[in-house]
Coordinates of C-alpha atoms and ligand atoms in Angstrom, one line a residue:
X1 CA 12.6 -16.6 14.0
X2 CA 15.0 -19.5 14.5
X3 CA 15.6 -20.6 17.6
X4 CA 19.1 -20.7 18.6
X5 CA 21.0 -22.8 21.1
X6 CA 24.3 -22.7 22.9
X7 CA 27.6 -24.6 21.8
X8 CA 28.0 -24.2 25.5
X9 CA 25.0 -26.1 27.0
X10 CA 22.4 -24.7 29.6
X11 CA 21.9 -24.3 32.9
X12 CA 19.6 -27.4 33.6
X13 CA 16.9 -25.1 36.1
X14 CA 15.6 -21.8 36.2
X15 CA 16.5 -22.2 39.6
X16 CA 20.2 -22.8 38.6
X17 CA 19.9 -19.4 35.9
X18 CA 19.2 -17.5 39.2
X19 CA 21.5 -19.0 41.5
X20 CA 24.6 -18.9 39.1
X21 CA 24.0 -15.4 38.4
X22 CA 23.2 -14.3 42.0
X23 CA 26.4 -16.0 42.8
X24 CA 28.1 -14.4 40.1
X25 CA 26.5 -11.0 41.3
X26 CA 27.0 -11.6 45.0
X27 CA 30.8 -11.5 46.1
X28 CA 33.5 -9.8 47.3
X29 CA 31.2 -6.6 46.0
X30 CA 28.8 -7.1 48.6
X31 CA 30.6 -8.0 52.1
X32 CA 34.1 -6.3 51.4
X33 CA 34.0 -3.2 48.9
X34 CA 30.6 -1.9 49.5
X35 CA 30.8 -1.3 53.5
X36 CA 34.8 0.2 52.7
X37 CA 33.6 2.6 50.1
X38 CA 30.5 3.4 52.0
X39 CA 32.4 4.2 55.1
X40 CA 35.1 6.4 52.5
X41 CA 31.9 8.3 51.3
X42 CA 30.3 9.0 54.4
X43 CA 27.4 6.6 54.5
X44 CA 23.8 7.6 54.4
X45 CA 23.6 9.6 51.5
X46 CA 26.1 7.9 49.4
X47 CA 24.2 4.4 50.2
X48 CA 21.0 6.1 48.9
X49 CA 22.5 7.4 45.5
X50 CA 23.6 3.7 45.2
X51 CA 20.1 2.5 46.1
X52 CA 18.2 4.8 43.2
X53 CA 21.3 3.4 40.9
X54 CA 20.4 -0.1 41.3
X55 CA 16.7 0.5 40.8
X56 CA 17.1 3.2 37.7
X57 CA 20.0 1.7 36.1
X58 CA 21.2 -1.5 37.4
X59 CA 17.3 -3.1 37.0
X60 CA 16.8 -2.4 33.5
X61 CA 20.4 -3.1 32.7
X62 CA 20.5 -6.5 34.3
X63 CA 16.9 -6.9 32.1
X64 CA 18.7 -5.8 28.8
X65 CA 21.8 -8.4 29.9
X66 CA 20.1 -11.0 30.4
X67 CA 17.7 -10.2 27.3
X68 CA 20.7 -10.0 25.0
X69 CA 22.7 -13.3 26.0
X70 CA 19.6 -15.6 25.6
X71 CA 18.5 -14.2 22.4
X72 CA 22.4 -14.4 21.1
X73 CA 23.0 -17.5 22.9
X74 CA 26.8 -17.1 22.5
X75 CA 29.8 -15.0 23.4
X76 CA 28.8 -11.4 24.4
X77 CA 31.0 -10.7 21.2
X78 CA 29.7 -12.9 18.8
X79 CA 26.1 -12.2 20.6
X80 CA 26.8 -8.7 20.2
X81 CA 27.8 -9.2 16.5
X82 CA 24.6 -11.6 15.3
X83 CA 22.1 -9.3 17.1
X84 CA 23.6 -6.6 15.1
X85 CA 23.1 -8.3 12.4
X86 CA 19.7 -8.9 12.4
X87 CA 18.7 -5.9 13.1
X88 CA 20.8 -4.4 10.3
X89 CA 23.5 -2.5 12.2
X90 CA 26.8 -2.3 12.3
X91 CA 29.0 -5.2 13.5
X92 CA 31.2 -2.4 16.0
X93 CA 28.0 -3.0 18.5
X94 CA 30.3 -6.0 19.1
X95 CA 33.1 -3.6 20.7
X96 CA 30.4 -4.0 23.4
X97 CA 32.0 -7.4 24.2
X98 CA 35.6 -6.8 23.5
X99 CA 35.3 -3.7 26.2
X100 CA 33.9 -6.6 28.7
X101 CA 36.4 -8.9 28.2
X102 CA 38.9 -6.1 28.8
X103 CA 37.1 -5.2 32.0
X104 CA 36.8 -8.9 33.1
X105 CA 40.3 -9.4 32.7
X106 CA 41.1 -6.3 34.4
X107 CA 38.9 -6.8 37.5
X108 CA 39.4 -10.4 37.7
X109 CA 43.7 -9.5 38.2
X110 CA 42.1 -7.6 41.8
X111 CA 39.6 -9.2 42.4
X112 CA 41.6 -12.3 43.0
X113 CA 44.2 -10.4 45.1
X114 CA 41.1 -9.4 47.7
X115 CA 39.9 -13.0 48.0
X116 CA 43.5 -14.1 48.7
X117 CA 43.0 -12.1 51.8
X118 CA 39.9 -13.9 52.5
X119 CA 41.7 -17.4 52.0
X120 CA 44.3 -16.2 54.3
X121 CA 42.3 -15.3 57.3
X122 CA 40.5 -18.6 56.5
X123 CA 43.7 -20.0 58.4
X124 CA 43.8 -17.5 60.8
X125 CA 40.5 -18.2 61.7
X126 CA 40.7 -21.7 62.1
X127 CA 43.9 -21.5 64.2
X128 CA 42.1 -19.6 66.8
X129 CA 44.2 -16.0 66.0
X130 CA 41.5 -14.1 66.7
X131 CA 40.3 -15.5 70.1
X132 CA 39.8 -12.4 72.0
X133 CA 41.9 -9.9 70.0
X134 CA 41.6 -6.3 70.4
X135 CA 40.8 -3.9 67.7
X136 CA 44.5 -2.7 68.2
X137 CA 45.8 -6.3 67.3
X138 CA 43.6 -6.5 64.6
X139 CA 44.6 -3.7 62.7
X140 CA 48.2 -4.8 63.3
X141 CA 46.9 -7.9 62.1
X142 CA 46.1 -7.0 58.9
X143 CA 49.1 -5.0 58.5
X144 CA 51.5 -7.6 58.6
X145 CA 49.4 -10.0 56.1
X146 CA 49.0 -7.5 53.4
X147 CA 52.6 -6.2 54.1
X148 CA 54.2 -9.2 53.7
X149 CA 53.7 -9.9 49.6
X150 CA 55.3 -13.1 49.5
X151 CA 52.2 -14.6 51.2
X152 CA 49.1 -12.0 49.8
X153 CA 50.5 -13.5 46.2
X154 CA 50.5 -17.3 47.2
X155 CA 47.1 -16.4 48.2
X156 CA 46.4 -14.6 45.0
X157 CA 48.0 -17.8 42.9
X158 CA 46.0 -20.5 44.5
X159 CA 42.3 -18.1 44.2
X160 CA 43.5 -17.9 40.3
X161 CA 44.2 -21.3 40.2
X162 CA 40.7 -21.7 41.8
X163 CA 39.4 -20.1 39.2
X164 CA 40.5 -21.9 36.4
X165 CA 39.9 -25.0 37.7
X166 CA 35.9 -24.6 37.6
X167 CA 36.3 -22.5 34.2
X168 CA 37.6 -25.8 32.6
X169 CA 35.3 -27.9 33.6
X170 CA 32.6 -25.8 32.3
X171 CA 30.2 -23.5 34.1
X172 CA 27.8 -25.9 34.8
X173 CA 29.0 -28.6 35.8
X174 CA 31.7 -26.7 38.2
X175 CA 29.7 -24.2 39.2
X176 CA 25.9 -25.8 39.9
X177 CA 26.4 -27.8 43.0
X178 CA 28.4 -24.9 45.1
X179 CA 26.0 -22.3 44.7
X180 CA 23.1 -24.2 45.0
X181 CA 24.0 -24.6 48.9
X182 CA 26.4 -21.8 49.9
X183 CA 24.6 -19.2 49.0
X184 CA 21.7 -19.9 51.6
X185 CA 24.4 -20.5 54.1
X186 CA 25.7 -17.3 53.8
X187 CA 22.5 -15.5 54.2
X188 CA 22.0 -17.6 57.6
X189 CA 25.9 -16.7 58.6
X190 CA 25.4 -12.9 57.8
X191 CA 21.9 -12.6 59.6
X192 CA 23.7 -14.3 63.1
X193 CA 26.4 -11.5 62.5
X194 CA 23.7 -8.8 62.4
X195 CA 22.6 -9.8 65.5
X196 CA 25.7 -10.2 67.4
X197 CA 26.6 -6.9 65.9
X198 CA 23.0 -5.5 67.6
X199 CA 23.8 -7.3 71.0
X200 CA 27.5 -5.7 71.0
X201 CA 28.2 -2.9 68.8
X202 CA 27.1 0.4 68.6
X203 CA 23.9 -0.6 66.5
X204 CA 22.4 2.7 66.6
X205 CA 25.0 4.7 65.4
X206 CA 25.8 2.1 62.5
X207 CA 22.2 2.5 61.1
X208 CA 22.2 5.8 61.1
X209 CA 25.5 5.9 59.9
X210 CA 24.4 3.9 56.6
X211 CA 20.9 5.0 56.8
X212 CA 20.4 8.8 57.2
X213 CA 21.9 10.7 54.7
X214 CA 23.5 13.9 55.0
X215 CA 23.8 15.0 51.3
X216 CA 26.5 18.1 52.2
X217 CA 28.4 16.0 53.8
X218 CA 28.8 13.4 51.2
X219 CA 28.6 15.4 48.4
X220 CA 30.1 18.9 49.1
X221 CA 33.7 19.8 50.0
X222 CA 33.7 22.7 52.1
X223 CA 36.7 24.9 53.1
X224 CA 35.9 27.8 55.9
X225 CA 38.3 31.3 54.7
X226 CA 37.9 34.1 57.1
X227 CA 34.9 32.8 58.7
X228 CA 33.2 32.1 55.9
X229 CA 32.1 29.0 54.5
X230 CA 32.8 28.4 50.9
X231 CA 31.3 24.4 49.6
X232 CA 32.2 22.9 46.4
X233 CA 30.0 19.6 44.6
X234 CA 32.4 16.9 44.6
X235 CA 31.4 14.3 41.8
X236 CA 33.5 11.3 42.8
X237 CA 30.7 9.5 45.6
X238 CA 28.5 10.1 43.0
X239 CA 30.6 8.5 39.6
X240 CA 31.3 5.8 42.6
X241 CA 28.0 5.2 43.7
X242 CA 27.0 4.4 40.1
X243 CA 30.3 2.7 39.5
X244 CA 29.5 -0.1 42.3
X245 CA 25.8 -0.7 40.8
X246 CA 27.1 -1.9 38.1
X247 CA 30.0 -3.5 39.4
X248 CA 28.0 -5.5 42.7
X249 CA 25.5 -6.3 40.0
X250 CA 28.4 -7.8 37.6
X251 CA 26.4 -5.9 34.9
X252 CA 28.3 -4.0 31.3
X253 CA 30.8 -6.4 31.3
X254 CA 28.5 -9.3 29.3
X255 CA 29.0 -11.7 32.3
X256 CA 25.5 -11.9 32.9
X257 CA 25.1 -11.8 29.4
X258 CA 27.3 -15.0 29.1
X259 CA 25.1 -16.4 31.7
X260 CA 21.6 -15.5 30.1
X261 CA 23.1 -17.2 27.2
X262 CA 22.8 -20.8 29.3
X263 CA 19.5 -19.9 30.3
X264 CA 16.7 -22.0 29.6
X265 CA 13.9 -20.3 27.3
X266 CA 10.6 -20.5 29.2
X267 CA 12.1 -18.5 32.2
X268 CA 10.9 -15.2 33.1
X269 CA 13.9 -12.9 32.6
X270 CA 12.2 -10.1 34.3
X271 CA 10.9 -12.1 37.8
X272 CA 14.9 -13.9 37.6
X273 CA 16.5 -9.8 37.6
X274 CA 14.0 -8.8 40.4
X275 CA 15.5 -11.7 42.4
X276 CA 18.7 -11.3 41.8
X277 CA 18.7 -7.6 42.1
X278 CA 16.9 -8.4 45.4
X279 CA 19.2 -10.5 46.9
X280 CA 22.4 -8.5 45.9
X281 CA 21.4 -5.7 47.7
X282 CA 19.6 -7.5 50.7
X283 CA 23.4 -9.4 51.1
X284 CA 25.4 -5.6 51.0
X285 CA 22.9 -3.8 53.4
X286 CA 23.5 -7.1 55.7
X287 CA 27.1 -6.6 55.8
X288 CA 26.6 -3.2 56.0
X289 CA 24.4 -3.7 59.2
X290 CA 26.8 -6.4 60.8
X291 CA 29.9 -4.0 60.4
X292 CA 29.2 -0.2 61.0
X293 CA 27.9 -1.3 64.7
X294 CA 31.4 -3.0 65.3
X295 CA 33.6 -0.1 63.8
X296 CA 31.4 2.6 65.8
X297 CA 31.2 0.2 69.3
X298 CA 35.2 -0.2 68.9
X299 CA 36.2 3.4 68.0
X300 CA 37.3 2.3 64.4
X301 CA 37.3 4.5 61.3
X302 CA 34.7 3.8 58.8
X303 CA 37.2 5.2 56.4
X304 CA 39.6 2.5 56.6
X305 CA 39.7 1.7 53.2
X306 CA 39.6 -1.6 51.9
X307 CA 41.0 -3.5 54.7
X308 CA 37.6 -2.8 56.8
X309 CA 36.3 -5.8 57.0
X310 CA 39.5 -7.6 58.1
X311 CA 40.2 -5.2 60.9
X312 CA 36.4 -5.4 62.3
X313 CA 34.9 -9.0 62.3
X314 CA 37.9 -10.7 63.5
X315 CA 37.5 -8.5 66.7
X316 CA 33.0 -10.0 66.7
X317 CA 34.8 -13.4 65.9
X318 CA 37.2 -13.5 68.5
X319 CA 34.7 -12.3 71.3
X320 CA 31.3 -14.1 70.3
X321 CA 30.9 -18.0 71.9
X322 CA 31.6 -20.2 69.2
X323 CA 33.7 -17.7 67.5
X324 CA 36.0 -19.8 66.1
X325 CA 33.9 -21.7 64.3
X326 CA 31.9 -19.0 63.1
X327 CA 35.0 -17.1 62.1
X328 CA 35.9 -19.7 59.9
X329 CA 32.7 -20.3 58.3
X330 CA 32.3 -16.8 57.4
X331 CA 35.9 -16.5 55.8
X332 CA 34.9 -19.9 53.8
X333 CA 31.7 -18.7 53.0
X334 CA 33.1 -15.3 51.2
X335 CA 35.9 -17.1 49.2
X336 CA 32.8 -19.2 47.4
X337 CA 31.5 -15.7 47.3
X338 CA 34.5 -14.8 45.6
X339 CA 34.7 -17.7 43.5
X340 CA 31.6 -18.5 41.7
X341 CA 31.8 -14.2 41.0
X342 CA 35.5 -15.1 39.3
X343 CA 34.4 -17.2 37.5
X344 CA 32.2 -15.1 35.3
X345 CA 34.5 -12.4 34.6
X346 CA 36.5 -15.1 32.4
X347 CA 33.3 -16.8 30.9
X348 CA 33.0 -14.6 28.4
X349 CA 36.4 -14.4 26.8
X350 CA 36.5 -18.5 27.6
X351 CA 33.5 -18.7 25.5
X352 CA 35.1 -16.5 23.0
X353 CA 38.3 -18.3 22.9
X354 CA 36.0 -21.5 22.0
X355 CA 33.8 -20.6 19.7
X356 CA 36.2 -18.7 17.2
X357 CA 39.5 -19.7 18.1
X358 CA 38.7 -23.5 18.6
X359 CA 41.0 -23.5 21.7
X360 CA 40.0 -25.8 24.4
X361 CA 38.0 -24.7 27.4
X362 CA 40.5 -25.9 29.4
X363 CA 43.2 -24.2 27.2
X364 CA 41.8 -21.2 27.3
X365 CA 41.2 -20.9 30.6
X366 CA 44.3 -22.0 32.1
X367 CA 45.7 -18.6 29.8
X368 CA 43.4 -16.2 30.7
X369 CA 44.1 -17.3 33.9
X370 CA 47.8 -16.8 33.6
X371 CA 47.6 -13.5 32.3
X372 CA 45.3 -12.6 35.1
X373 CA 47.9 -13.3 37.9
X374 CA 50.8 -11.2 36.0
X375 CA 48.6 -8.0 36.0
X376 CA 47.6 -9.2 39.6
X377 CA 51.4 -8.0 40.8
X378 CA 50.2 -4.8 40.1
X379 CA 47.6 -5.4 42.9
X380 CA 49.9 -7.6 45.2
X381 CA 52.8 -5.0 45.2
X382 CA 50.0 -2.0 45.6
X383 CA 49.7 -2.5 49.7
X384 CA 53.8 -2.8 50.2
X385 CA 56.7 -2.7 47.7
X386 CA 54.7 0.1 45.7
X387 CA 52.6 1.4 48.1
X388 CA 54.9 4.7 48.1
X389 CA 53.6 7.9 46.4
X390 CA 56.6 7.4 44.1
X391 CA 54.7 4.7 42.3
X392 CA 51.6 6.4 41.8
X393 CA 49.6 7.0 39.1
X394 CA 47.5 9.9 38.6
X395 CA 47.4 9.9 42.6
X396 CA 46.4 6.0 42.7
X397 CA 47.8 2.6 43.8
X398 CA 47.9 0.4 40.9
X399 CA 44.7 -1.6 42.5
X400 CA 43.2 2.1 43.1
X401 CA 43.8 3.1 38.9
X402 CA 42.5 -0.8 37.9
X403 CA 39.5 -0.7 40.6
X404 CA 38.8 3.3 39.2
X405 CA 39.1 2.8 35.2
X406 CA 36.9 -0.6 35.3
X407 CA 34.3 0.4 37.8
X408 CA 33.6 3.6 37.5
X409 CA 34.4 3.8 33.5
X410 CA 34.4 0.8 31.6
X411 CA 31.4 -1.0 33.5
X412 CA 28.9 2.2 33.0
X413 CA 30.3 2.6 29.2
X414 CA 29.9 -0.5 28.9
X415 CA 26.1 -0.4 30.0
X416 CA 25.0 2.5 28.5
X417 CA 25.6 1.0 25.1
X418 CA 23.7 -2.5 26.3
X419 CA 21.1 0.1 26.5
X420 CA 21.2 2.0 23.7
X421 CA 21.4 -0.6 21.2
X422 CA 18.1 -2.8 23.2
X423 CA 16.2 0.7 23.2
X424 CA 17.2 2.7 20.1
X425 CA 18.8 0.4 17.8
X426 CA 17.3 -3.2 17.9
X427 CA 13.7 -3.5 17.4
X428 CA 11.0 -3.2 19.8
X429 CA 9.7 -6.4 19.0
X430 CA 13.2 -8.0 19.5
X431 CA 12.9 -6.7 23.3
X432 CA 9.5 -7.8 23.4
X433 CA 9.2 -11.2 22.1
X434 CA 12.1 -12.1 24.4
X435 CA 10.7 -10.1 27.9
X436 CA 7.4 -11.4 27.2
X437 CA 6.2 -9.0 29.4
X438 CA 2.9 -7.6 28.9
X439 CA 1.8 -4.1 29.3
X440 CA 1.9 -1.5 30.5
X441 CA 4.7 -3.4 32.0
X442 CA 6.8 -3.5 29.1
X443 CA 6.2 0.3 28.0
X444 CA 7.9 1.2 31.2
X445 CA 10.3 -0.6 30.8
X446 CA 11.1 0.3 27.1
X447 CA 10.6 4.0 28.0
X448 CA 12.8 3.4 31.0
X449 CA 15.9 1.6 28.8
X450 CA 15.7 4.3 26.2
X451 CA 15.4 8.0 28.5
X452 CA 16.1 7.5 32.1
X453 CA 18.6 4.8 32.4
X454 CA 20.9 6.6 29.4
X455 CA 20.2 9.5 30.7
X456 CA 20.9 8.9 34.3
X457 CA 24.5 7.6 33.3
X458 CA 25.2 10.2 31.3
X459 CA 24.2 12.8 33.9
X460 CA 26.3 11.2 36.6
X461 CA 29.3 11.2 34.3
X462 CA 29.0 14.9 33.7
X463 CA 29.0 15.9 37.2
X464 CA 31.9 13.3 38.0
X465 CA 33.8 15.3 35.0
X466 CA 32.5 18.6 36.3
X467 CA 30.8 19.9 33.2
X468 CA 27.3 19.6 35.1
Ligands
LIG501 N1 29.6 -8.7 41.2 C1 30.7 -9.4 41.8 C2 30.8 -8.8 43.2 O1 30.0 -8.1 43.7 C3 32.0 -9.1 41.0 C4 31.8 -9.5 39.6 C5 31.6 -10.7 39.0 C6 31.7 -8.6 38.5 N2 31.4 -10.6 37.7 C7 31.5 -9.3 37.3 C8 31.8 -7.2 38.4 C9 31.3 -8.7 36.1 C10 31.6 -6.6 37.2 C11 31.4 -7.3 36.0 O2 31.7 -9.2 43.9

């Protein structure tokens, strides 16, 4: 077997593979969408369906990812299309990538609009706004900012701009310094915020609110008719729960596909996915744990929706000592969040655009990039001009329909094939040769990429379509 390299180059640590995809996995996922959905579905029970998702799915997936991209060593397309190749299948597999550079494209346009936000109440934080607001104010607050779409787009043009800046310079060498040192810092920031949030908020009833799970509740939609009560299953928590694995993990999109395709060849793929995996989730139960305590200790709804965040730790920031400071860093700290997670939505189509279009990186970037902010409009108009039912799709926002058809569609699709080609249509000793693992650790995990992760997807999207 020849060994292939990247036109690309490679990270220059295993330490760097892991930080750039942890960065990439760790984002706005964690800290903003994952405590807003979780306090849409209910908590508890909806937090546990996502935990049992990242270990059954998201795992193995993140494995098969990372598997893939090194042994391709290009463009999820073009790695898609060689690996295919060799194993004497049909070039279509590569659809695999095409679907992820749709998706990226797709997510990035939101994605970028959310970490506006973030950039914006960086200012607001460091102009002392939030010095001893009330939760009233703050929801006001928030209000006005994503009201007013002049400003959410400037936000949303310089976090694009952002973006293309450290795509043309290359992954590596715009990406390796900033995540080698934020990342810690952010840890450090979140764990001071879970323990102002157990000093002041209503810790009790935020744990239990994310930690005991009431599966009618969550799952059930009950009506009471003349005294009786009649409960329906509800598949959406479910299709979402599954959904956010993928999406918090940045997995069936070939981002960390992209990124195993840097990776050095004598690291361990499987110990780099058990850290990454690890730290993902440690990150979302963290914010999860520094913001139900605030929402139940001020009388806020945990169904808010996805301004949560902003409307509860301004109100910690503006009441802690050193608020101001820590208020700032924390705003900071998730735009890098933010960032070094853009940037791998647009790797993949950037590496594309490079290897068989001969565009320049920069080129290439500074496009993708462009078309980005257009469909981002959609996004920016979605929490005023067109925030009316009138505009509407299908009983969505524009962000709602883009957040819906990627996450909860595209990403698992997109996974479930990963899988099914590693487990049923590539050879054994393909998977093997590059795990390295050795048994009964690998038979698990081959029996686990061919039955239970396919299965388990497919069985969620049943239910979500109601046929199950
Ligand atoms: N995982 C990132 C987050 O949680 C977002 C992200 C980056 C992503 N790259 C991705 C999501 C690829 C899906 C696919 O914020």
């Amino acid at each position: 077997m020849t060994e292939r390299t990247s036109i690309h180059g490679q990270w220059s640590s295993r330490l760097i593979f892991v930080l750039a995809a942890a960065g990439s996995a760790v984002g706005l996922g964690n800290i903003w969408k994952f405590p807003y959905i979780t306090g849409e579905y209910g908590g508890g029970a909806f937090v546990l369906v996502y935990l049992l998702c990242i270990a059954v799915i998201g795992l193995p997936v993140m494995m098969v990812e990372i598997l893939l991209g090194r042994r391709g060593r290009q463009s999820p397309i073009n790695t898609m299309k060689t690996l295919a190749k060799e194993e004497n299948r049909t070039r279509l597999w590569s659809w695999i990538g095409w679907s992820g550079v749709l998706s990226g494209f797709l997510i990035l346009s939101f994605y970028s609009v959310i970490a506006g936000w973030a950039l914006a109440y960086v200012f607001k934080a460091v102009s002392g706004t939030f010095n001893g607001i009330t939760a009233a104010q703050v929801g006001d607050l928030f209000g006005a900012h994503v009201g007013s779409w002049p400003l959410v787009l400037l936000w949303h043009t310089v976090f694009i701009l952002m973006t293309v800046f450290v795509v043309a310079r290359g992954v590596r060498a715009g990406l390796e310094k900033a995540v080698t040192y934020l990342m810690p810092l952010l840890l450090a920031l979140l764990l001071v915020l879970v323990g102002y949030s157990m000093a002041e908020g209503d810790f009790a009833r935020g744990f239990s609110f994310l930690f005991s799970p009431d599966f009618k509740k969550v799952f059930y939609t009950c009506s009471v008719e003349g005294g009786i009560e009649s409960c329906a299953f509800n598949g959406e928590p479910l299709l979402t729960a599954m959904g956010h694995a993928f999406f918090t993990l940045s997995l069936g999109m070939g981002a960390i596909m992209v990124y195993g395709s840097y990776m050095p060849k004598r690291t361990s793929i499987t110990g780099s996915a058990l850290l990454i995996v690890f730290m993902d989730t440690l990150v979302a139960l963290l914010a999860g744990l520094a913001i139900f305590p605030l929402v139940f200790g001020n009388n806020l709804e945990p169904g808010a929706g996805p301004g949560l965040i902003f409307q509860t730790l301004p109100i910690a920031f503006g009441a802690m000592t050193g608020g101001q400071l820590f208020g700032t860093l924390f705003f900071v700290l998730l735009v890098f969040a933010a960032w070094t997670s853009s940037i791998s939505l647009v790797e993949p189509a950037v590496a594309w655009l490079v290897e068989n279009r001969g565009i320049r990186r920069r080129h290439a970037a500074a496009w993708l990039g462009f078309g980005c902010w257009l469909l981002g409009l959609g996004t920016v108009f979605s929490f005023n001009l067109m925030s009316g039912e009138q505009y509407h799709i299908a009983g969505k926002t524009v962000f709602d329909l883009l957040d819906f058809i990627t996450t909860n569609i595209l990403l698992p699709v997109g996974g479930l094939a990963m899988a099914l080609f590693t487990g049923w249509f590539a050879s054994r000793r393909m998977s093997e040769s590059e795990l390295g693992l050795p048994d009964p650790w690998f038979s698990i995990w081959w029996f686990v990429v061919r039955f239970i992760t396919p299965v388990g997807v497919l069985i969620i999207f049943l239910h979500a379509i109601g046929v199950l």
